[in-house]
CSV table of C-alpha atoms in Angstrom, one decimal:
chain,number,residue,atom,x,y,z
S,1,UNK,CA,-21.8,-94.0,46.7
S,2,UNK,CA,-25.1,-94.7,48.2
S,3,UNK,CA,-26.9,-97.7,46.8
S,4,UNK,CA,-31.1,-97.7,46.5
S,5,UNK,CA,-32.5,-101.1,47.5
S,6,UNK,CA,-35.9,-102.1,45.5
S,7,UNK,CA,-37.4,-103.7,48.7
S,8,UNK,CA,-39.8,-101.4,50.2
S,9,UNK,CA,-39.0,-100.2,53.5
S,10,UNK,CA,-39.1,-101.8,56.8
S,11,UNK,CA,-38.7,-105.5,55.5
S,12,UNK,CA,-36.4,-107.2,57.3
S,13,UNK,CA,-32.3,-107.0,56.6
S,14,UNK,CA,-32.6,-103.7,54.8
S,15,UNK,CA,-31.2,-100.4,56.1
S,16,UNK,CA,-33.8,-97.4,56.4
S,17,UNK,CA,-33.0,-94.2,55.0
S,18,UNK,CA,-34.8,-91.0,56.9
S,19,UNK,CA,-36.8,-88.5,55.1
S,20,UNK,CA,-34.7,-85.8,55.8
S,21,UNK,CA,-31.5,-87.3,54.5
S,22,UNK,CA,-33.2,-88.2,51.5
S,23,UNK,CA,-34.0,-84.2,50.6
S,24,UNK,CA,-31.0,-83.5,51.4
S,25,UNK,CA,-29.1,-85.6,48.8
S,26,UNK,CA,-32.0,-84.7,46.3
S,27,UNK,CA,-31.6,-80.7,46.6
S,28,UNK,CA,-27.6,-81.2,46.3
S,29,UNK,CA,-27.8,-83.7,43.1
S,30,UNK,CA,-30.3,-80.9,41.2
S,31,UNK,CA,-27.8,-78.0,41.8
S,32,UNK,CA,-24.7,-79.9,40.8
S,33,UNK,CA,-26.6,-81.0,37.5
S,34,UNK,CA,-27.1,-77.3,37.4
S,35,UNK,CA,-23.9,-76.5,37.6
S,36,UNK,CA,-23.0,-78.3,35.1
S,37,UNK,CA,-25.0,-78.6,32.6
S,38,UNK,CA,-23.5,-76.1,29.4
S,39,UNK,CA,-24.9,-72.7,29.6
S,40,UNK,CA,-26.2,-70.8,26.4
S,41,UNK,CA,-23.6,-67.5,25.0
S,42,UNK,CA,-25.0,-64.2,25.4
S,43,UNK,CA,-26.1,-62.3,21.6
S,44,UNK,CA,-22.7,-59.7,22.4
S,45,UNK,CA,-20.5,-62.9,22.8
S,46,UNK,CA,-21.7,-64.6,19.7
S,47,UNK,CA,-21.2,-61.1,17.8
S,48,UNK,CA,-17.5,-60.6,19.1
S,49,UNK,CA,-17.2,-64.4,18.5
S,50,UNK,CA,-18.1,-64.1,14.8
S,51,UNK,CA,-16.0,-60.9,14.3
S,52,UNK,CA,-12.7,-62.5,15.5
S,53,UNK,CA,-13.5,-65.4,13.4
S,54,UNK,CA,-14.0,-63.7,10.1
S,55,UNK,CA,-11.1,-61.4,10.5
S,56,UNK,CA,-9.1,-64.6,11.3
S,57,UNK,CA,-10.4,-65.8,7.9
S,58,UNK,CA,-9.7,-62.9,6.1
S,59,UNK,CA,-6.3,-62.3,7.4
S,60,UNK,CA,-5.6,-65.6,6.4
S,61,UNK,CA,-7.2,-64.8,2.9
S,62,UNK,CA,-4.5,-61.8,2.6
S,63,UNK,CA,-1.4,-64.1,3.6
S,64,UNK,CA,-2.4,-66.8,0.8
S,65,UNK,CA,-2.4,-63.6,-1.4
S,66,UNK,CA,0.3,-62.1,-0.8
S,67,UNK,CA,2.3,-65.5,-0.7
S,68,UNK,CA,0.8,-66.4,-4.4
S,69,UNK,CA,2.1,-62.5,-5.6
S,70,UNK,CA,5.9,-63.8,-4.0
S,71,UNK,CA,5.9,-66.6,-5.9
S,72,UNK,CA,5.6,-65.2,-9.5
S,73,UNK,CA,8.4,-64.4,-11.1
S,74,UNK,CA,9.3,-59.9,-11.7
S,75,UNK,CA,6.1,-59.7,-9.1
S,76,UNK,CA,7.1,-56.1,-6.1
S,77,UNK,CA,5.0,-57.0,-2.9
S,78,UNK,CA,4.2,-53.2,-1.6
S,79,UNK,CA,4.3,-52.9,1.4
S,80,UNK,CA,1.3,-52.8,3.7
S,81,UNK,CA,0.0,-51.1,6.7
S,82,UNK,CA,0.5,-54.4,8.3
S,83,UNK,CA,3.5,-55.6,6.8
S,84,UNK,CA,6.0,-52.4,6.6
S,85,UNK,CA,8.2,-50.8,8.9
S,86,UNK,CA,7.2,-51.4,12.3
S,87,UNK,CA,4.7,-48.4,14.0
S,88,UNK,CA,6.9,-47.5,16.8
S,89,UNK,CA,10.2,-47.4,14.2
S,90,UNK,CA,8.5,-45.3,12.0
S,91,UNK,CA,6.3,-43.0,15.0
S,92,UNK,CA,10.1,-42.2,16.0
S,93,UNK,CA,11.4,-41.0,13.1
S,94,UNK,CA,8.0,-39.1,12.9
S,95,UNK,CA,9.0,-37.6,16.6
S,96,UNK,CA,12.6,-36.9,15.2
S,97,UNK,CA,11.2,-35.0,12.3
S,98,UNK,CA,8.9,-33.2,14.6
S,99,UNK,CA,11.5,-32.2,16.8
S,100,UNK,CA,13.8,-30.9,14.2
S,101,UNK,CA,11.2,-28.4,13.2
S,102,UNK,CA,10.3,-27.8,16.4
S,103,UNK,CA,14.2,-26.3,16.7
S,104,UNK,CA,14.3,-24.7,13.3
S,105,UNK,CA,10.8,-23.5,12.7
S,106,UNK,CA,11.1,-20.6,14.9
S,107,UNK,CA,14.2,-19.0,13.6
S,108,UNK,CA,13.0,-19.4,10.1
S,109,UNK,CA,9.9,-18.3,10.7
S,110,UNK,CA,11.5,-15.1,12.5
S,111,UNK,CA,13.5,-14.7,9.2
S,112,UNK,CA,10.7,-14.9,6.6
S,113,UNK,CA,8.7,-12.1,9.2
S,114,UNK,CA,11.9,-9.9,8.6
S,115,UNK,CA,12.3,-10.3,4.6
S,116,UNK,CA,8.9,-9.7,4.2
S,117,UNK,CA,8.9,-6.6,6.3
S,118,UNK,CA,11.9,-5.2,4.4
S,119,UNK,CA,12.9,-7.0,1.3
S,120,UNK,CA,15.9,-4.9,0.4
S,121,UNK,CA,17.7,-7.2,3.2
S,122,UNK,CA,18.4,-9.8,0.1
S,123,UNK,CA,20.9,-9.5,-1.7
S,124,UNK,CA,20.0,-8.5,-6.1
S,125,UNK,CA,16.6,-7.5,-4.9
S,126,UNK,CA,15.3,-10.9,-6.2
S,127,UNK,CA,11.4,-9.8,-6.1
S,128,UNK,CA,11.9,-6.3,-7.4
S,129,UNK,CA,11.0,-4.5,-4.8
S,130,UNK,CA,13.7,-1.0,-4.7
S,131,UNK,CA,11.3,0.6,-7.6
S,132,UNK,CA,7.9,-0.3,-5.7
S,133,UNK,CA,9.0,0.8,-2.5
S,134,UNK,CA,10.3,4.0,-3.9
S,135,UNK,CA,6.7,4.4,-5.4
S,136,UNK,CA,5.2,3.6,-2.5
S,137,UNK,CA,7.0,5.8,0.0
S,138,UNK,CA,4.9,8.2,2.2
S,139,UNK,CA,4.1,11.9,1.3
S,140,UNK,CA,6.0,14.1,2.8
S,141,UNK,CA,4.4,16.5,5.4
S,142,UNK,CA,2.9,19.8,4.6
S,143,UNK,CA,5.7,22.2,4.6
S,144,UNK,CA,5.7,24.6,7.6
S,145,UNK,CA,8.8,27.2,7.7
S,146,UNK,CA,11.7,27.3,5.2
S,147,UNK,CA,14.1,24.3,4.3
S,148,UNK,CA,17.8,24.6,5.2
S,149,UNK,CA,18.8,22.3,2.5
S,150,UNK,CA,17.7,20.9,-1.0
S,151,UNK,CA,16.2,17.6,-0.7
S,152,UNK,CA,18.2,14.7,-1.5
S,153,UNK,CA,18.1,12.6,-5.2
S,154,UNK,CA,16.3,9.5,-4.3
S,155,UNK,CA,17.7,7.8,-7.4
S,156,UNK,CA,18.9,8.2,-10.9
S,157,UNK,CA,15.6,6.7,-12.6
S,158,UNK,CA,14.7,8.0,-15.5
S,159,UNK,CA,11.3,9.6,-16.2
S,160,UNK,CA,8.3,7.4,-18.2
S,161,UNK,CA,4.9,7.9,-19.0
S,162,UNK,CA,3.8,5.8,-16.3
S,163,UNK,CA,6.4,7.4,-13.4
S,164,UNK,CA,6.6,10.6,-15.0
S,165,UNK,CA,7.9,12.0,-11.3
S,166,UNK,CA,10.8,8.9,-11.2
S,167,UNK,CA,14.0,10.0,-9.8
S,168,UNK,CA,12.5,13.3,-8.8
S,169,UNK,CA,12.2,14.4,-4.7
S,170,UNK,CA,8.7,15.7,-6.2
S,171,UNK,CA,7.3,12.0,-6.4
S,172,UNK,CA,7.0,12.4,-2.8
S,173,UNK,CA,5.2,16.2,-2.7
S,174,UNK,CA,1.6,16.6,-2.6
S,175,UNK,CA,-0.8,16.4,-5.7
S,176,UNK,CA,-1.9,19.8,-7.5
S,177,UNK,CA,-3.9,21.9,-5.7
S,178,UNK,CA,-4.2,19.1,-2.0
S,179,UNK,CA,-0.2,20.4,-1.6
S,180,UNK,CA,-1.7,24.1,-1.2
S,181,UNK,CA,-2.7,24.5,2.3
S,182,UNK,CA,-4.5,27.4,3.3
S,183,UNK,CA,-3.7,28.3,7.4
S,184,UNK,CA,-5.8,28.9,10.1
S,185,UNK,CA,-7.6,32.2,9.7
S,186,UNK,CA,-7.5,34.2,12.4
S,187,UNK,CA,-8.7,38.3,13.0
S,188,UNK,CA,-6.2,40.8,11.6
S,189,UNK,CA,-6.1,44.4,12.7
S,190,UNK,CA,-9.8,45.5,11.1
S,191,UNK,CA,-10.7,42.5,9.4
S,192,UNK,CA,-12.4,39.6,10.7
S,193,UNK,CA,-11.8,35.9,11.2
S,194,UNK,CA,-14.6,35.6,8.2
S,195,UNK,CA,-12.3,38.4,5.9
S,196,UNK,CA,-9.0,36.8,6.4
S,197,UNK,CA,-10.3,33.2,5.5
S,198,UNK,CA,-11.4,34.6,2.6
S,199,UNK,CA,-8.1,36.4,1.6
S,200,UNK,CA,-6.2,33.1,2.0
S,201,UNK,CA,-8.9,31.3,-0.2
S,202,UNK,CA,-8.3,33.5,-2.9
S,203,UNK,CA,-4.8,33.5,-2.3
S,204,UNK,CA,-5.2,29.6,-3.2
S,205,UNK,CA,-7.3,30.2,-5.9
S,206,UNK,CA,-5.2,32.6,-8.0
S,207,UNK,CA,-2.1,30.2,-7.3
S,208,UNK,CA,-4.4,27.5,-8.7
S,209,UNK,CA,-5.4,29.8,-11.4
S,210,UNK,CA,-1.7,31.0,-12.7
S,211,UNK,CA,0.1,27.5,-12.4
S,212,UNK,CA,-2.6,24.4,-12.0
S,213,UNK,CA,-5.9,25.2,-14.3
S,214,UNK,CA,-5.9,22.9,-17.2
S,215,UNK,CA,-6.3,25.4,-19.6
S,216,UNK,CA,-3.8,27.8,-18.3
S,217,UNK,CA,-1.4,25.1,-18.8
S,218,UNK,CA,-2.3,24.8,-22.3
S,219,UNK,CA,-1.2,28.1,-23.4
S,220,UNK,CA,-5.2,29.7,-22.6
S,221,UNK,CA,-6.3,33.1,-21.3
S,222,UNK,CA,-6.0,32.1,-17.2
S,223,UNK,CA,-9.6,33.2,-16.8
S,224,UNK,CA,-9.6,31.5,-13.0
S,225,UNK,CA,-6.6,33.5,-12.0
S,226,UNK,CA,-7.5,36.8,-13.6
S,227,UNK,CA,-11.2,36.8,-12.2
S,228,UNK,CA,-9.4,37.1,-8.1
S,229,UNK,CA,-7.3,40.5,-9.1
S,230,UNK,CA,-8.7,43.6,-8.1
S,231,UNK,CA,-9.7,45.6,-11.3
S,232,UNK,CA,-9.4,49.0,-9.4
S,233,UNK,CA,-5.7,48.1,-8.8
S,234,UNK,CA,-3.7,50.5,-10.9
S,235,UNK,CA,-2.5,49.2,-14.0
S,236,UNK,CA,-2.5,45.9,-13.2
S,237,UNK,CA,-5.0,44.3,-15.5
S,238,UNK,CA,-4.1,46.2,-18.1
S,239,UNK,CA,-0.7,45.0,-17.5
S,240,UNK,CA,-1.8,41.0,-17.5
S,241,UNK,CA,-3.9,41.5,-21.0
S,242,UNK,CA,-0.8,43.8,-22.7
S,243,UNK,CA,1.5,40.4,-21.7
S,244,UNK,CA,-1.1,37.6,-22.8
S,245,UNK,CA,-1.6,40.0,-26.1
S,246,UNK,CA,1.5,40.2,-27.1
S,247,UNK,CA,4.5,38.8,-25.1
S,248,UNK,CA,7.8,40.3,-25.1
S,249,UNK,CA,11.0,40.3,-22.6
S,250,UNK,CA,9.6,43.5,-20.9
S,251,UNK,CA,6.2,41.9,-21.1
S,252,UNK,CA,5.9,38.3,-20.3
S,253,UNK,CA,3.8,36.2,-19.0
S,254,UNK,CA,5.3,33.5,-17.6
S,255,UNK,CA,5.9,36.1,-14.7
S,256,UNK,CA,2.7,35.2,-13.1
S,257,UNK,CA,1.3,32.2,-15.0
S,258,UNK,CA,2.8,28.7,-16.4
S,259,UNK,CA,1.8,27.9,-20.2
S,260,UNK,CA,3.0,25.6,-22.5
S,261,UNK,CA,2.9,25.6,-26.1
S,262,UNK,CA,0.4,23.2,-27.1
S,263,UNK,CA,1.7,22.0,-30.3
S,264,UNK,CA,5.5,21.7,-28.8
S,265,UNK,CA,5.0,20.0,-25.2
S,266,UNK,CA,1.9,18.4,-23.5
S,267,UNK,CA,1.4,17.4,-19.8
S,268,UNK,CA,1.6,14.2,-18.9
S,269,UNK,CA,-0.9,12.4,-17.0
S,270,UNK,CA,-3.0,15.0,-15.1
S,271,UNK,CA,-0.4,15.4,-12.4
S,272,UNK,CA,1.4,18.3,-11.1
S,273,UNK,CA,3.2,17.8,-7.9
S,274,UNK,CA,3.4,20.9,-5.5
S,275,UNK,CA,5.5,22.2,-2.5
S,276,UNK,CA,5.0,25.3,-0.8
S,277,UNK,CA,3.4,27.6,2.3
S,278,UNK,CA,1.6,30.1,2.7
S,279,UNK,CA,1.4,32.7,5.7
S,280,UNK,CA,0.0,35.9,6.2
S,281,UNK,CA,0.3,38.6,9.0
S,282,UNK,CA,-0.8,42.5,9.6
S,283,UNK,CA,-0.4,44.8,6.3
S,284,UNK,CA,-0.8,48.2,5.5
S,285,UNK,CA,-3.7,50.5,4.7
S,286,UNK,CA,-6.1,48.0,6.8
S,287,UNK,CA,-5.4,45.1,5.1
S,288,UNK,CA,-3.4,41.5,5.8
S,289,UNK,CA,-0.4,40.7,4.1
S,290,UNK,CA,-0.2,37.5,2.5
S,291,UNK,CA,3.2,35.8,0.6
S,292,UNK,CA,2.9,32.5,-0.7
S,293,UNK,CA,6.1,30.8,-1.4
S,294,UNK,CA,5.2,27.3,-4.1
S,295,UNK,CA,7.4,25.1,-6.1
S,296,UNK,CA,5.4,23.2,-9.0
S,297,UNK,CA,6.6,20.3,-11.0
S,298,UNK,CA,5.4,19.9,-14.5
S,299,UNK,CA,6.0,16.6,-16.4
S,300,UNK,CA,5.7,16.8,-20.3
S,301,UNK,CA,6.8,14.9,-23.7
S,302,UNK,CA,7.6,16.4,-27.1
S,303,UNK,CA,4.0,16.7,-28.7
S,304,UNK,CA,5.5,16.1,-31.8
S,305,UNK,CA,8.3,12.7,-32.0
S,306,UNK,CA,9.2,11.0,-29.7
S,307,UNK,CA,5.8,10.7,-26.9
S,308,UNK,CA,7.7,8.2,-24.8
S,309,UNK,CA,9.9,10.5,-23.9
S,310,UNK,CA,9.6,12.4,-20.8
S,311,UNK,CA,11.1,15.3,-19.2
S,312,UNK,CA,10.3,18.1,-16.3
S,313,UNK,CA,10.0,21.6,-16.2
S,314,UNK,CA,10.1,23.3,-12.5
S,315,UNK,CA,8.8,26.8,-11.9
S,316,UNK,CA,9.0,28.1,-8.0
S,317,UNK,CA,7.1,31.2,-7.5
S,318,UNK,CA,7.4,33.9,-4.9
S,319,UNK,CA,4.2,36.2,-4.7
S,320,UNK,CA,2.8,38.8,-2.1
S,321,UNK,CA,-0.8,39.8,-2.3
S,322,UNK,CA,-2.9,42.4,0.4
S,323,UNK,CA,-6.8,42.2,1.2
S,324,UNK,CA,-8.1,45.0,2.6
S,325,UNK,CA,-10.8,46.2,4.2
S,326,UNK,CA,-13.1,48.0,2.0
S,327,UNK,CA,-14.6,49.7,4.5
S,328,UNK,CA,-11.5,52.1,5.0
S,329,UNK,CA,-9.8,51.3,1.6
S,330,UNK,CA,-11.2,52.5,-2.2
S,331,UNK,CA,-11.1,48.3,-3.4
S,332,UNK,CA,-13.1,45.6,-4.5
S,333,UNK,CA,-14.8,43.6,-2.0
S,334,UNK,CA,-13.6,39.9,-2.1
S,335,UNK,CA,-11.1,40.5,-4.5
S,336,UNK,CA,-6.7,40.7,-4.1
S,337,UNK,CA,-3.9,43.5,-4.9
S,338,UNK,CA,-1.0,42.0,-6.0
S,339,UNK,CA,2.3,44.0,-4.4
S,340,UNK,CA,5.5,41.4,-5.9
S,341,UNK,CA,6.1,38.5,-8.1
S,342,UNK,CA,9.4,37.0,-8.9
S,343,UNK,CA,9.7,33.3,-10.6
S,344,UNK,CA,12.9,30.5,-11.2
S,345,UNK,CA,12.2,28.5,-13.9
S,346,UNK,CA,14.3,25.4,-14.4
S,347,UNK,CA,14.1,23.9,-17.7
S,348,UNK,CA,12.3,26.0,-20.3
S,349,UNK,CA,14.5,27.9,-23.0
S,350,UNK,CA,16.8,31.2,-22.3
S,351,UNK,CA,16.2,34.2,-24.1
S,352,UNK,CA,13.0,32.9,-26.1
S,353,UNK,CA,9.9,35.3,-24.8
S,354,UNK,CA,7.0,34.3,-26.3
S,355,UNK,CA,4.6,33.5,-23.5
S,356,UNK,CA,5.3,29.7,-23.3
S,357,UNK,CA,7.7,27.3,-21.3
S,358,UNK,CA,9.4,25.3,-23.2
S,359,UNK,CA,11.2,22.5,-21.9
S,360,UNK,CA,14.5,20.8,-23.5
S,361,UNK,CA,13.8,17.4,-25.2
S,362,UNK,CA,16.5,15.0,-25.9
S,363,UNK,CA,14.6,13.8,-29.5
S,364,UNK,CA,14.3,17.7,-30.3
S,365,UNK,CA,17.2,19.6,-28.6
S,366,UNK,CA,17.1,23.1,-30.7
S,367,UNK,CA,13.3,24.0,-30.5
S,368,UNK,CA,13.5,26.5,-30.3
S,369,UNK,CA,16.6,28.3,-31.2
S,370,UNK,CA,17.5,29.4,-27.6
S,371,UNK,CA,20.9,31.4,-26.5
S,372,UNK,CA,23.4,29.4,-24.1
S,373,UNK,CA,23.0,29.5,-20.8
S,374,UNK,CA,25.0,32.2,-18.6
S,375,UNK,CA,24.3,31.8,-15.2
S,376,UNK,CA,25.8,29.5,-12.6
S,377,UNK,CA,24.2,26.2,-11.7
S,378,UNK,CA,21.3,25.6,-9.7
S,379,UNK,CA,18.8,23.1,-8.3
S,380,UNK,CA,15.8,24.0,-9.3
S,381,UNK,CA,14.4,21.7,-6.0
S,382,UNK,CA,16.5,23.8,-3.8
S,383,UNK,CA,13.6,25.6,-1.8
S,384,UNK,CA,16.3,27.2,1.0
S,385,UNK,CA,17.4,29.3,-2.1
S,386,UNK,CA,16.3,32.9,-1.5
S,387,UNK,CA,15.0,33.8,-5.2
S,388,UNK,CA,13.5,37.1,-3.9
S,389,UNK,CA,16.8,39.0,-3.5
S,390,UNK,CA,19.3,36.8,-5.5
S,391,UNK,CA,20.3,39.5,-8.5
S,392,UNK,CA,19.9,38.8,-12.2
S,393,UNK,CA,22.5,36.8,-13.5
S,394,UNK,CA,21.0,35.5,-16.7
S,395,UNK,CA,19.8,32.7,-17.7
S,396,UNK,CA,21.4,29.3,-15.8
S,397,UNK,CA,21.7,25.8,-15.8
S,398,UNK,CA,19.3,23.4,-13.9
S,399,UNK,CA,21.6,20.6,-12.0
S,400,UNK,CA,18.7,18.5,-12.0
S,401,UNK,CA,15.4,18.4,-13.7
């Protein structure tokens, strides 16, 4: 402690203090009131201050709240964010869970990617699926030499209007006329690549004509199919008009074209499925040789009765036709000579030769009046069946329609 005498300095007795002591002590007694003197908060410590302070308050709001709820009587405190299960607890059951489907997400996921690729894998078909799938199934390819084998039954549906082909290998076959596929023309002997393409057209379009036009179908005069025969060929449109005129066993027309009585059996849907090739190669008397080998698939129901029932009749025909060149043969330009037709029709009565198919219906089983059948057994899908040469053996039964 230094002590300050009031005597001025230099009277006797009294102790002087020098000038540079003096600053000294003055300098060091202003920073130690400095130093301690309270200093002001900064705004951001005042803020953070204030926030811990008024969640202190409302914290301690929630307690007294949740305290009052304990003490009355039937009163369920839920639980809070705060107050449950602790966060790591429940963050590792979390983990757990995560884990577990971790391990069994990928096999499931592996099986739900097979199922839906092929349902039939469950057991009942639970989603229905056989009958879609069967609906759904791929065309078959164009048909490019002979089968060795009729085609398998893909099932024993039955028939509706809305499947008419159900249960039938021709649900799979090509549409109408898309399943008749003219070849590649190429030059034959005298004729050109031009003449040849246009033989095969008309091949296509009498074949259309005879079995596929609408109103062929409905027991018309086949205008389509008569207009591509050559009217100098001998005989043979007055043969066609003597069959459509009147129609008799020695003079039918269901040789060359498919009819249906109108008032006994109508098409249903505008559908007929078709199989078949065509190929063609070096004739005689300048011309090219073509033979066209087609299956067609009609579906119909009684026109009369029962209309929800449905039923097929199948008619394969066999047919060669030449186109020669008329510069070195007496024919018409553009038009084709018919050389042989045979037919197997499965499903349409024996013995009754009035011009029309006429298919068997369950609701109407004798209309017409029809002899029993004599001839073996056959599938009329069979298309490895030689029907050219096979000898008359009357009329037979269809294994299948």
């Amino acid at each position: 402690m230094v002590f300050v005498s009031d005597k001025q300095p230099g009277e006797a007795g009294e102790p002087t203090v020098p000038d540079d002591v003096w600053e000294r002590f003055a300098r060091d007694s202003e920073r130690d009131i400095r130093d301690s003197a309270p200093k002001e908060p900064s705004a951001r410590a005042r803020m953070v201050t204030e926030r811990l302070r008024l969640q202190d308050a409302r914290e301690a709001e929630r307690a007294g709240r949740r305290a009052a709820r304990k003490d009355q009587p039937g009163t369920v405190q839920p639980e809070g964010w705060r107050t449950g299960t602790a966060w790591r607890e429940m963050d590792g059951r979390a983990s757990r869970r995560r884990r577990l489907w971790a391990v069994l997400g990928v096999p499931l996921a592996v099986a739900v990617a097979v199922v839906a690729m092929k349902p039939s894998l469950l057991p009942g078909d639970p989603f229905g699926t056989s009958a879609k799938s069967s609906a759904t199934k791929a065309p078959l390819p164009p048909e490019t030499a002979a089968p060795t084998a009729a085609p398998s039954a893909p099932d024993s549906r039955t028939p509706t209007r809305e499947r008419p082909f159900a249960g039938s290998p021709a649900e799979r076959w090509a549409d109408g006329a898309a399943g008749i596929i003219v070849p590649k023309a190429t030059p034959v002997g005298s004729l050109t690549k031009e003449q040849v393409a246009t033989a095969l057209r008309q091949t296509k379009n009498l074949l259309v004509g005879a079995n596929l036009a609408p109103a062929t179908l409905r027991g018309e005069r086949p205008e389509a199919a008569i207009a591509v025969l050559d009217p100098k060929q001998p005989r043979m449109i007055d043969d066609v008009e003597r069959r459509l005129r009147a129609p008799d066993k020695k003079h039918d027309p269901l040789t060359l074209f498919s009819r249906f009585d109108p008032h006994e059996a109508r098409l249903v849907g505008h559908v007929v499925k078709t199989r078949g090739r065509i190929t063609f190669t070096t004739g005689k008397d300048a011309s090219v040789a073509i033979h066209a080998d087609y299956t067609f698939v009609y579906p119909v129901s009684p026109a009369d009765g029962n209309a929800d029932e449905v039923t097929r009749t199948i008619v394969r025909r066999v047919i060669d036709v030449a186109f020669s060149d008329p510069r070195k043969v007496r024919v018409t330009p553009g038009r084709l000579t018919v050389r042989r037709y045979t037919e197997d029709i499965g499903n349409s009565a024996c013995d009754v030769h009035d011009g029309f198919l006429h298919p068997r219906f369950e609701s109407a089983p004798g209309t017409p009046t029809s002899a029993a059948p004599t001839g073996p057994t056959s599938d009329p899908y069979d298309r490895s069946r030689d029907i050219e040469n096979s000898p008359t053996t009357g009329c037979g039964t269809v294994s299948r329609v």
